[in-house]
PDB file of C-alpha atoms in Angstrom:
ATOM      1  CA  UNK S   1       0.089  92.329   8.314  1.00 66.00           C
ATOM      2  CA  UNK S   2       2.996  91.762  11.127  1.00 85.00           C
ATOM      3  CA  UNK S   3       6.501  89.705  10.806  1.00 82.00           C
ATOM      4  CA  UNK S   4       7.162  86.736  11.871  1.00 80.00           C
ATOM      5  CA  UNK S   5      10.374  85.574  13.144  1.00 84.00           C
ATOM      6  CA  UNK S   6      11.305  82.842  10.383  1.00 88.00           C
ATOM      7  CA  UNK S   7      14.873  81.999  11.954  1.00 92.00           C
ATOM      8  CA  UNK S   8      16.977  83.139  14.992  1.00 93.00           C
ATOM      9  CA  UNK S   9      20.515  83.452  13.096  1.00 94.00           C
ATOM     10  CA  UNK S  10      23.933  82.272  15.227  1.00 94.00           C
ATOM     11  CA  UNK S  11      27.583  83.158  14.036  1.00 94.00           C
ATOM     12  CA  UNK S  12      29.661  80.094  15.042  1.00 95.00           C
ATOM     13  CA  UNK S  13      33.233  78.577  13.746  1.00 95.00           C
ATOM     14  CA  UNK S  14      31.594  74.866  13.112  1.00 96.00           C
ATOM     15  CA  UNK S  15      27.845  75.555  11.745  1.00 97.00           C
ATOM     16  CA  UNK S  16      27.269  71.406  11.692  1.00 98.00           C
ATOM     17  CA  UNK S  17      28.948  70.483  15.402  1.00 97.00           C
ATOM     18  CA  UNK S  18      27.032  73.694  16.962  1.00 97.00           C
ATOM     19  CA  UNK S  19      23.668  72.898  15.068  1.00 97.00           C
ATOM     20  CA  UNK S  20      24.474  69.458  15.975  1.00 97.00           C
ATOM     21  CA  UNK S  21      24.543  70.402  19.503  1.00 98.00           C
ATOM     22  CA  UNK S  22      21.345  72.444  19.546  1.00 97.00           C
ATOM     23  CA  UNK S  23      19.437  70.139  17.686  1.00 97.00           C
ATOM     24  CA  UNK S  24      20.031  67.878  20.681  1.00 96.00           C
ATOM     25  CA  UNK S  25      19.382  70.308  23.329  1.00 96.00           C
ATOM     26  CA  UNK S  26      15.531  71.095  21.443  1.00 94.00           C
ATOM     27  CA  UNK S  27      15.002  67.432  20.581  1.00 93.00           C
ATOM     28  CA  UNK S  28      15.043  68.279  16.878  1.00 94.00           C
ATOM     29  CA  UNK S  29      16.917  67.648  13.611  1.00 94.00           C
ATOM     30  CA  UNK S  30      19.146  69.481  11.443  1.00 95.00           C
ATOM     31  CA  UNK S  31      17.345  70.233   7.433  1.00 93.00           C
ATOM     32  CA  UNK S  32      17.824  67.313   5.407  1.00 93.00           C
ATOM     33  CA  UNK S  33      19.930  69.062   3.224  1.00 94.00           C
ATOM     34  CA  UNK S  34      22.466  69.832   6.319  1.00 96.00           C
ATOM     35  CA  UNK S  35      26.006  67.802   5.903  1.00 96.00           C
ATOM     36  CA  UNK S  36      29.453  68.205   7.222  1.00 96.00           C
ATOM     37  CA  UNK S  37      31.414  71.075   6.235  1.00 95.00           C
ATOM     38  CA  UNK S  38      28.135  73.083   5.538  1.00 96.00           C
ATOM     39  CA  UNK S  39      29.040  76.736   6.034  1.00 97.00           C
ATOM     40  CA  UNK S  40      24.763  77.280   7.426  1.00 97.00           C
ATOM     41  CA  UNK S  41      22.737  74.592   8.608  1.00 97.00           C
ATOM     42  CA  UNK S  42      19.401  74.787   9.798  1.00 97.00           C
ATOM     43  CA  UNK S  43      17.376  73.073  13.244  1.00 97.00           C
ATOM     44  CA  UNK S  44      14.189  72.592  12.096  1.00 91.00           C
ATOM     45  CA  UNK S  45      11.938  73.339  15.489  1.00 87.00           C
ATOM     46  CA  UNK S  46       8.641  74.421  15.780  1.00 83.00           C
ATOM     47  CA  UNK S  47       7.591  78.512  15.981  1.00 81.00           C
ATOM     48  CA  UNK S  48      11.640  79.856  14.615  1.00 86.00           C
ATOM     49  CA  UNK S  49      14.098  77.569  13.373  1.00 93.00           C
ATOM     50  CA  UNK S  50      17.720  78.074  14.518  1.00 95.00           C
ATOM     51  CA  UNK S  51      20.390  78.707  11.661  1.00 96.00           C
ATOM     52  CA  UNK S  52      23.613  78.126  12.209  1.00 96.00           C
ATOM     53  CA  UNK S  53      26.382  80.466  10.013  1.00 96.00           C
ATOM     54  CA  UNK S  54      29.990  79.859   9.770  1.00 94.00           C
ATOM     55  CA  UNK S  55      31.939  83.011  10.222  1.00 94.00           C
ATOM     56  CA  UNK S  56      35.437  83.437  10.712  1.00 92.00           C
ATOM     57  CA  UNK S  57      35.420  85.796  13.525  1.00 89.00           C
ATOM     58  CA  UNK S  58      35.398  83.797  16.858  1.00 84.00           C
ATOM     59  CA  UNK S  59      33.215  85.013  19.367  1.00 83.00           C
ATOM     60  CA  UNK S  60      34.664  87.643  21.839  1.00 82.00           C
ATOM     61  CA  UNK S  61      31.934  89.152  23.694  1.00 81.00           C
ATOM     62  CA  UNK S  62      28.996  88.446  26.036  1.00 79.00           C
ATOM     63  CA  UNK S  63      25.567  88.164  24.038  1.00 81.00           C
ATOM     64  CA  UNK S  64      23.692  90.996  23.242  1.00 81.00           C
ATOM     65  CA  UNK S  65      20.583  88.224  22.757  1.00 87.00           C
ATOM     66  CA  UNK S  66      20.554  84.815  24.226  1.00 91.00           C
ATOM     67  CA  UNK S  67      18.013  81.594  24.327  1.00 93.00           C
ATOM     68  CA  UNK S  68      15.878  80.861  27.309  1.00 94.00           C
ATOM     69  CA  UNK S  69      15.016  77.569  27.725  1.00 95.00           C
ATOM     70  CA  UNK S  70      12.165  75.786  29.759  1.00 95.00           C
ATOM     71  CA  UNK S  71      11.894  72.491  29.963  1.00 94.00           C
ATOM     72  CA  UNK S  72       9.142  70.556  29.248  1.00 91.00           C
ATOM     73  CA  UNK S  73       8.832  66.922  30.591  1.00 92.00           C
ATOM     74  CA  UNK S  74      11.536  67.049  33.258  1.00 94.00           C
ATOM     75  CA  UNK S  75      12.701  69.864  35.771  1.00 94.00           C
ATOM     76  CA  UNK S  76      15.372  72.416  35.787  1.00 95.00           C
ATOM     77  CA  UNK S  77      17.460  70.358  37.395  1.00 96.00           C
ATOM     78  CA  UNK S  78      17.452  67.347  35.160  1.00 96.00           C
ATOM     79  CA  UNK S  79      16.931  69.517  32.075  1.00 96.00           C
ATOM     80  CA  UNK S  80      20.674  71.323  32.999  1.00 97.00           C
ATOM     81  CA  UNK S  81      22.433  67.801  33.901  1.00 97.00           C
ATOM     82  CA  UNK S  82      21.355  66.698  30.359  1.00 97.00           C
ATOM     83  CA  UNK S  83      22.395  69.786  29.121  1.00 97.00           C
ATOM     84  CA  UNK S  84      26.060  69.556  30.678  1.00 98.00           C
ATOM     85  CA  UNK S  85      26.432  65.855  29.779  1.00 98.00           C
ATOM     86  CA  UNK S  86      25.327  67.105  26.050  1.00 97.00           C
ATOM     87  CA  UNK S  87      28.438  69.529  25.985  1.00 97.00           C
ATOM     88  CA  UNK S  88      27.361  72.820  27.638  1.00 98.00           C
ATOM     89  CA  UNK S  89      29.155  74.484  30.408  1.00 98.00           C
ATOM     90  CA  UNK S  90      27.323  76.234  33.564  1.00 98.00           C
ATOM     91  CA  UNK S  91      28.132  79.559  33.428  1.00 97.00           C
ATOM     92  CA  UNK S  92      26.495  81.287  36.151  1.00 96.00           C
ATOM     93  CA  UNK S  93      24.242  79.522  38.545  1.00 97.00           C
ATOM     94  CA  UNK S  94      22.020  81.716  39.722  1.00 96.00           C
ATOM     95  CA  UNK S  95      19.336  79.059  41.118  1.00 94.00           C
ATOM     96  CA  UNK S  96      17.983  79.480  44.237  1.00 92.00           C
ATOM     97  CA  UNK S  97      17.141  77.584  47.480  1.00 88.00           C
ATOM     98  CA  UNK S  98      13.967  78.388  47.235  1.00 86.00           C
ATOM     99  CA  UNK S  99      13.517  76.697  43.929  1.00 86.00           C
ATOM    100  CA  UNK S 100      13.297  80.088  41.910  1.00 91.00           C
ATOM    101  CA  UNK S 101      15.985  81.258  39.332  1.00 94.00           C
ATOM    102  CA  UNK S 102      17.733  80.080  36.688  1.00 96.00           C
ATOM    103  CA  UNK S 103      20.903  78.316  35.395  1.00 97.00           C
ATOM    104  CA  UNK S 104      23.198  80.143  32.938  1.00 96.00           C
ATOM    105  CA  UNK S 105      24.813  77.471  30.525  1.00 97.00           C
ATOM    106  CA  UNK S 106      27.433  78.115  27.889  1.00 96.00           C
ATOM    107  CA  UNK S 107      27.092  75.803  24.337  1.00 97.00           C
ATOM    108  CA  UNK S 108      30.387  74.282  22.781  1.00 96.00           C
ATOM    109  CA  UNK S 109      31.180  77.683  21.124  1.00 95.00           C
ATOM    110  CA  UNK S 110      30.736  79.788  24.388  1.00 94.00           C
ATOM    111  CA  UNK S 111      27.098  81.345  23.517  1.00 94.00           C
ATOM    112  CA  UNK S 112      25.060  81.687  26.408  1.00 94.00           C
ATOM    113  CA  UNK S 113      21.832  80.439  27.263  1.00 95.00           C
ATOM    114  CA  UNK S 114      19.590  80.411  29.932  1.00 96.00           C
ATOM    115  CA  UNK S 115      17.434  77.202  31.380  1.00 96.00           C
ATOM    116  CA  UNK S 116      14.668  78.071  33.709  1.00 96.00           C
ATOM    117  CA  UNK S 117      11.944  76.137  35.479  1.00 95.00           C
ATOM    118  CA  UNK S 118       9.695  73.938  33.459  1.00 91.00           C
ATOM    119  CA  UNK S 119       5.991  75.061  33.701  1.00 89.00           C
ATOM    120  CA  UNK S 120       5.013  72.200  36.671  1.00 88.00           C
ATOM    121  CA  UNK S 121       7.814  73.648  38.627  1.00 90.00           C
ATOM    122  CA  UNK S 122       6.306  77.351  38.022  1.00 86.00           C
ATOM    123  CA  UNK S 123       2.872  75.737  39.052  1.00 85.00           C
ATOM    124  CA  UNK S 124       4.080  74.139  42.180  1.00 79.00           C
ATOM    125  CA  UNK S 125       5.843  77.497  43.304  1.00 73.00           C
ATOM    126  CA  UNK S 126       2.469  79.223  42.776  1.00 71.00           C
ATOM    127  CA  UNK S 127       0.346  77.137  44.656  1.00 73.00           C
ATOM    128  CA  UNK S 128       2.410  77.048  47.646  1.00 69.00           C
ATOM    129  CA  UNK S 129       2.112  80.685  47.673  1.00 65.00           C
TER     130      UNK S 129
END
């Protein structure tokens, strides 16, 4: 019998603002049991829930493992404007005329992620091929 991947673990300064956050950003909810103050707190999301744990080291370095993201019932486009208006800083735009690429976003505690085209988007750029 395998692993599975039960949680995808995140250092942070402010485990209830940054789970906060990325509960937003996956349409989700933090554990029931997740309050203010909480030194872990949990998104609940389908496949591997996010924890969140305080630590009092801030964050100095560039990932060595970040998120990508694809959107599901809007574009890339749309799905990064949400993003930024959610808190989230563009990082690196590496999108392309052509429609391919990706946008590099930072969350509220500087952890990158990465939002690519939704699966319609992928489709279209496929076809026209």
């Amino acid at each position: 019998m395998s692993s599975l991947v039960r949680h995808i673990t995140i250092d942070c300064a402010d485990a209830y603002t940054l789970g906060s956050f990325w509960a937003q950003v996956l349409d989700s909810k933090l554990s029931d049991d997740d309050r203010p103050g909480d030194p872990e707190v949990l998104v609940e999301s389908p496949g591997a829930g996010l924890l969140f744990i305080q630590v009092p080291e801030k964050k100095s370095l560039k990932n060595r493992i970040h998120l990508d993201l694809q959107p599901e019932d809007r574009t890339r486009e749309e799905e990064v404007e949400r993003l930024l208006a959610l808190g989230a800083t563009l990082v690196d735009d590496q999108r392309r005329p052509d429609g391919l690429g990706w946008a590099v976003l930072a969350d509220p505690e500087g952890n990158e992620f990465c939002v690519e085209r939704s699966k319609g988007e992928r489709t279209a750029t496929e076809q026209a091929e």
